Structures are given as C-alpha cells and as structure tokens.
PDB file of C-alpha atoms in Angstrom:
ATOM      1  CA  UNK A1226      -0.923 -19.825   1.494  1.00  0.00           C
ATOM      2  CA  UNK A1227       0.235 -21.472   4.680  1.00  0.00           C
ATOM      3  CA  UNK A1228      -2.019 -23.983   6.385  1.00  0.00           C
ATOM      4  CA  UNK A1229      -1.115 -22.359   9.689  1.00  0.00           C
ATOM      5  CA  UNK A1230      -3.174 -19.215   9.996  1.00  0.00           C
ATOM      6  CA  UNK A1231      -1.496 -16.360  11.879  1.00  0.00           C
ATOM      7  CA  UNK A1232      -3.803 -14.718  14.380  1.00  0.00           C
ATOM      8  CA  UNK A1233      -0.839 -12.680  15.619  1.00  0.00           C
ATOM      9  CA  UNK A1234       2.856 -12.887  14.733  1.00  0.00           C
ATOM     10  CA  UNK A1235       3.276 -15.610  17.376  1.00  0.00           C
ATOM     11  CA  UNK A1236      -0.167 -17.239  17.626  1.00  0.00           C
ATOM     12  CA  UNK A1237      -1.446 -19.575  14.933  1.00  0.00           C
ATOM     13  CA  UNK A1238      -4.546 -21.690  14.393  1.00  0.00           C
ATOM     14  CA  UNK A1239      -5.002 -24.752  12.189  1.00  0.00           C
ATOM     15  CA  UNK A1240      -6.684 -28.091  11.770  1.00  0.00           C
ATOM     16  CA  UNK A1241      -5.048 -31.338  12.878  1.00  0.00           C
ATOM     17  CA  UNK A1242      -3.777 -32.230   9.406  1.00  0.00           C
ATOM     18  CA  UNK A1243      -1.691 -29.055   9.170  1.00  0.00           C
ATOM     19  CA  UNK A1244      -0.648 -29.315  12.835  1.00  0.00           C
ATOM     20  CA  UNK A1245       0.970 -32.689  12.202  1.00  0.00           C
ATOM     21  CA  UNK A1246       3.135 -31.518   9.298  1.00  0.00           C
ATOM     22  CA  UNK A1247       6.561 -31.361  10.923  1.00  0.00           C
ATOM     23  CA  UNK A1248       8.198 -29.356   8.140  1.00  0.00           C
ATOM     24  CA  UNK A1249       5.484 -26.724   8.294  1.00  0.00           C
ATOM     25  CA  UNK A1250       5.792 -26.326  12.059  1.00  0.00           C
ATOM     26  CA  UNK A1251       9.580 -26.108  11.904  1.00  0.00           C
ATOM     27  CA  UNK A1252       9.411 -23.588   9.054  1.00  0.00           C
ATOM     28  CA  UNK A1253       7.029 -21.381  11.048  1.00  0.00           C
ATOM     29  CA  UNK A1254       9.081 -21.740  14.245  1.00  0.00           C
ATOM     30  CA  UNK A1255       6.289 -23.272  16.340  1.00  0.00           C
ATOM     31  CA  UNK A1256       7.526 -24.072  19.864  1.00  0.00           C
ATOM     32  CA  UNK A1257       4.251 -24.936  21.593  1.00  0.00           C
ATOM     33  CA  UNK A1258       1.098 -26.786  20.523  1.00  0.00           C
ATOM     34  CA  UNK A1259      -2.274 -26.690  22.261  1.00  0.00           C
ATOM     35  CA  UNK A1260      -4.369 -29.612  21.042  1.00  0.00           C
ATOM     36  CA  UNK A1261      -8.020 -28.917  21.860  1.00  0.00           C
ATOM     37  CA  UNK A1262      -9.380 -32.432  21.352  1.00  0.00           C
ATOM     38  CA  UNK A1263      -9.661 -35.768  23.088  1.00  0.00           C
ATOM     39  CA  UNK A1264      -8.234 -37.946  20.345  1.00  0.00           C
ATOM     40  CA  UNK A1265      -6.353 -35.957  17.699  1.00  0.00           C
ATOM     41  CA  UNK A1266      -2.603 -36.639  17.528  1.00  0.00           C
ATOM     42  CA  UNK A1267       0.263 -34.340  18.391  1.00  0.00           C
ATOM     43  CA  UNK A1268       2.978 -33.549  15.856  1.00  0.00           C
ATOM     44  CA  UNK A1269       5.979 -35.840  16.170  1.00  0.00           C
ATOM     45  CA  UNK A1270       8.314 -33.102  17.360  1.00  0.00           C
ATOM     46  CA  UNK A1271       9.900 -32.107  20.654  1.00  0.00           C
ATOM     47  CA  UNK A1272       7.611 -29.203  21.459  1.00  0.00           C
ATOM     48  CA  UNK A1273       5.833 -28.008  24.538  1.00  0.00           C
ATOM     49  CA  UNK A1274       2.366 -29.536  24.333  1.00  0.00           C
ATOM     50  CA  UNK A1275      -0.943 -29.284  26.129  1.00  0.00           C
ATOM     51  CA  UNK A1276      -4.029 -31.382  25.478  1.00  0.00           C
ATOM     52  CA  UNK A1277      -7.444 -29.962  26.337  1.00  0.00           C
ATOM     53  CA  UNK A1278      -9.695 -33.065  26.324  1.00  0.00           C
ATOM     54  CA  UNK A1279     -13.014 -31.666  25.129  1.00  0.00           C
ATOM     55  CA  UNK A1280     -15.397 -32.523  22.326  1.00  0.00           C
ATOM     56  CA  UNK A1281     -16.819 -29.878  19.995  1.00  0.00           C
ATOM     57  CA  UNK A1282     -20.185 -29.917  21.715  1.00  0.00           C
ATOM     58  CA  UNK A1283     -22.152 -26.954  23.125  1.00  0.00           C
ATOM     59  CA  UNK A1284     -22.457 -28.644  26.535  1.00  0.00           C
ATOM     60  CA  UNK A1285     -18.700 -29.188  26.917  1.00  0.00           C
ATOM     61  CA  UNK A1286     -17.128 -26.862  29.445  1.00  0.00           C
ATOM     62  CA  UNK A1287     -14.175 -25.363  27.605  1.00  0.00           C
ATOM     63  CA  UNK A1288     -14.077 -22.269  29.825  1.00  0.00           C
ATOM     64  CA  UNK A1289     -12.511 -24.300  32.650  1.00  0.00           C
ATOM     65  CA  UNK A1290      -9.393 -24.373  30.475  1.00  0.00           C
ATOM     66  CA  UNK A1291      -9.364 -20.758  29.245  1.00  0.00           C
ATOM     67  CA  UNK A1292      -6.897 -19.415  31.803  1.00  0.00           C
ATOM     68  CA  UNK A1293      -4.529 -22.379  31.520  1.00  0.00           C
ATOM     69  CA  UNK A1294      -4.457 -22.007  27.730  1.00  0.00           C
ATOM     70  CA  UNK A1295      -4.175 -18.227  27.515  1.00  0.00           C
ATOM     71  CA  UNK A1296      -1.375 -18.177  30.103  1.00  0.00           C
ATOM     72  CA  UNK A1297       0.535 -20.863  28.192  1.00  0.00           C
ATOM     73  CA  UNK A1298       0.116 -18.878  24.956  1.00  0.00           C
ATOM     74  CA  UNK A1299       1.218 -15.700  26.733  1.00  0.00           C
ATOM     75  CA  UNK A1300       4.281 -17.277  28.377  1.00  0.00           C
ATOM     76  CA  UNK A1301       5.263 -18.942  25.073  1.00  0.00           C
ATOM     77  CA  UNK A1302       5.119 -15.606  23.261  1.00  0.00           C
ATOM     78  CA  UNK A1303       6.894 -13.714  26.052  1.00  0.00           C
ATOM     79  CA  UNK A1304       9.748 -16.233  25.938  1.00  0.00           C
ATOM     80  CA  UNK A1305      10.140 -15.660  22.193  1.00  0.00           C
ATOM     81  CA  UNK A1306       8.263 -18.757  21.041  1.00  0.00           C
ATOM     82  CA  UNK A1307       5.274 -19.330  18.801  1.00  0.00           C
ATOM     83  CA  UNK A1308       2.117 -21.155  19.733  1.00  0.00           C
ATOM     84  CA  UNK A1309      -0.165 -23.219  17.510  1.00  0.00           C
ATOM     85  CA  UNK A1310      -3.705 -23.933  18.701  1.00  0.00           C
ATOM     86  CA  UNK A1311      -5.552 -26.647  16.815  1.00  0.00           C
ATOM     87  CA  UNK A1312      -8.454 -29.075  16.881  1.00  0.00           C
ATOM     88  CA  UNK A1313      -9.806 -31.530  14.340  1.00  0.00           C
ATOM     89  CA  UNK A1314     -11.138 -28.991  11.843  1.00  0.00           C
ATOM     90  CA  UNK A1315      -9.651 -25.763  13.242  1.00  0.00           C
ATOM     91  CA  UNK A1316     -13.088 -24.161  13.449  1.00  0.00           C
ATOM     92  CA  UNK A1317     -14.702 -24.222  16.897  1.00  0.00           C
ATOM     93  CA  UNK A1318     -12.535 -25.370  19.808  1.00  0.00           C
ATOM     94  CA  UNK A1319      -9.223 -23.887  18.649  1.00  0.00           C
ATOM     95  CA  UNK A1320     -10.908 -20.648  17.573  1.00  0.00           C
ATOM     96  CA  UNK A1321     -12.523 -20.325  20.998  1.00  0.00           C
ATOM     97  CA  UNK A1322      -9.126 -20.586  22.721  1.00  0.00           C
ATOM     98  CA  UNK A1323      -7.532 -18.024  20.368  1.00  0.00           C
ATOM     99  CA  UNK A1324     -10.421 -15.626  20.992  1.00  0.00           C
ATOM    100  CA  UNK A1325     -10.114 -16.103  24.773  1.00  0.00           C
ATOM    101  CA  UNK A1326      -6.405 -15.217  24.509  1.00  0.00           C
ATOM    102  CA  UNK A1327      -7.142 -12.030  22.558  1.00  0.00           C
ATOM    103  CA  UNK A1328      -9.814 -10.972  25.048  1.00  0.00           C
ATOM    104  CA  UNK A1329      -7.489 -11.433  28.015  1.00  0.00           C
ATOM    105  CA  UNK A1330      -4.031 -10.489  26.757  1.00  0.00           C
ATOM    106  CA  UNK A1331      -4.850  -8.040  23.969  1.00  0.00           C
ATOM    107  CA  UNK A1332      -7.711  -6.420  25.895  1.00  0.00           C
ATOM    108  CA  UNK A1333     -10.069  -6.918  22.973  1.00  0.00           C
ATOM    109  CA  UNK A1334     -13.827  -7.199  23.054  1.00  0.00           C
ATOM    110  CA  UNK A1335     -15.287 -10.605  22.186  1.00  0.00           C
ATOM    111  CA  UNK A1336     -16.650  -9.148  18.945  1.00  0.00           C
ATOM    112  CA  UNK A1337     -13.288  -7.668  17.896  1.00  0.00           C
ATOM    113  CA  UNK A1338     -11.374 -10.818  18.887  1.00  0.00           C
ATOM    114  CA  UNK A1339     -13.797 -12.964  16.887  1.00  0.00           C
ATOM    115  CA  UNK A1340     -13.435 -10.670  13.850  1.00  0.00           C
ATOM    116  CA  UNK A1341      -9.639 -10.787  14.109  1.00  0.00           C
ATOM    117  CA  UNK A1342      -9.526 -14.610  14.090  1.00  0.00           C
ATOM    118  CA  UNK A1343     -12.247 -14.791  11.413  1.00  0.00           C
ATOM    119  CA  UNK A1344     -10.221 -12.418   9.213  1.00  0.00           C
ATOM    120  CA  UNK A1345      -7.288 -14.862   9.085  1.00  0.00           C
ATOM    121  CA  UNK A1346      -9.355 -18.057   9.115  1.00  0.00           C
ATOM    122  CA  UNK A1347     -12.815 -17.386   7.629  1.00  0.00           C
ATOM    123  CA  UNK A1348     -14.107 -20.901   8.404  1.00  0.00           C
ATOM    124  CA  UNK A1349     -14.067 -20.436  12.202  1.00  0.00           C
ATOM    125  CA  UNK A1350     -17.346 -20.904  14.012  1.00  0.00           C
ATOM    126  CA  UNK A1351     -17.317 -21.434  17.780  1.00  0.00           C
ATOM    127  CA  UNK A1352     -20.385 -23.471  18.733  1.00  0.00           C
ATOM    128  CA  UNK A1353     -23.118 -21.685  20.694  1.00  0.00           C
ATOM    129  CA  UNK A1354     -22.035 -23.195  24.016  1.00  0.00           C
ATOM    130  CA  UNK A1355     -18.443 -22.019  23.559  1.00  0.00           C
ATOM    131  CA  UNK A1356     -19.698 -18.602  22.435  1.00  0.00           C
ATOM    132  CA  UNK A1357     -21.706 -18.138  25.631  1.00  0.00           C
ATOM    133  CA  UNK A1358     -18.665 -19.275  27.659  1.00  0.00           C
ATOM    134  CA  UNK A1359     -16.625 -16.588  25.870  1.00  0.00           C
ATOM    135  CA  UNK A1360     -19.295 -14.001  26.744  1.00  0.00           C
ATOM    136  CA  UNK A1361     -19.044 -15.006  30.413  1.00  0.00           C
ATOM    137  CA  UNK A1362     -15.238 -14.918  30.247  1.00  0.00           C
ATOM    138  CA  UNK A1363     -15.276 -11.419  28.770  1.00  0.00           C
ATOM    139  CA  UNK A1364     -17.618 -10.239  31.548  1.00  0.00           C
ATOM    140  CA  UNK A1365     -15.530 -11.829  34.291  1.00  0.00           C
ATOM    141  CA  UNK A1366     -12.360 -10.151  32.982  1.00  0.00           C
ATOM    142  CA  UNK A1367     -14.093  -6.770  32.847  1.00  0.00           C
ATOM    143  CA  UNK A1368     -15.179  -7.192  36.470  1.00  0.00           C
ATOM    144  CA  UNK A1369     -11.615  -7.945  37.534  1.00  0.00           C
ATOM    145  CA  UNK A1370     -10.164  -4.802  35.922  1.00  0.00           C
TER     146      UNK A1370
END
C-alpha cells in the first residue's frame, strides 16, 4: 500500500512524512507539491511547489487559496504531471484542497467529492470551518455556471 493516496490518477494526498520520501515521489512521478501548512518541510527534490501558510484551525481562511490551488492542480495535470497535496497529518487541510479541486474541475457535489477522497484515504476529516468554506465554494461555483 503506497503512502501516497490516489484521489485521481494524477492527484494524490498524503501526510508530511510520506511527502518527504524522495524515492516514493519519484516512483509515483510527482511533479508538483502543494504543502498546506506553515511549517512542514518540502521534499528535497526539484519540483514545482506551493506553500499555503494556514493552520488546521476552524477560523483559518483556507478558501482564499482554493482557486490558486485548484488551478495549479489542474494545470499540472493538463501538462501531464502529477500533483501531491499534503499537510502534517494528511487529514484536514490537504483533504479540503483535494475536495475543492474535485468540486471545481470534476463538477462534483461537495458530498460526492468528500466521499471520493474518503474512499482512498479513510482518515480524512476537514475541520468544521473548512467544511463550511467548502459549502460556500460549492455554492459560489454553482452561481457562476
């Protein structure tokens, strides 16, 4: 069982420990890492990287970063790459970003996107603040369609 959990063929989620295993990332063909934390390290590889400096706290505004993250995931995949999204434990922040991507670029409902990520990584649990931000994001995308 890989420590990088495949949400889609080109989108993975993990905790920081797995994200910093160079061999694992190279084996899986990861070309881009989104690190959703203030302090966790990046893997020591020449990859495209993005840090989203938020704590796993319900009052943190993660939704400000949704579009930036989902567009980076989308452009990585469209260019033939693979994206890994991670945070310290791979449960709340990284899951929230993966769910936001599925809502926007796979046209999924929040419920279906959550179930899809949960199916590959059962330990995910976006905190209640992030969940309500995802609900708002889903509504805003529906209004724009």
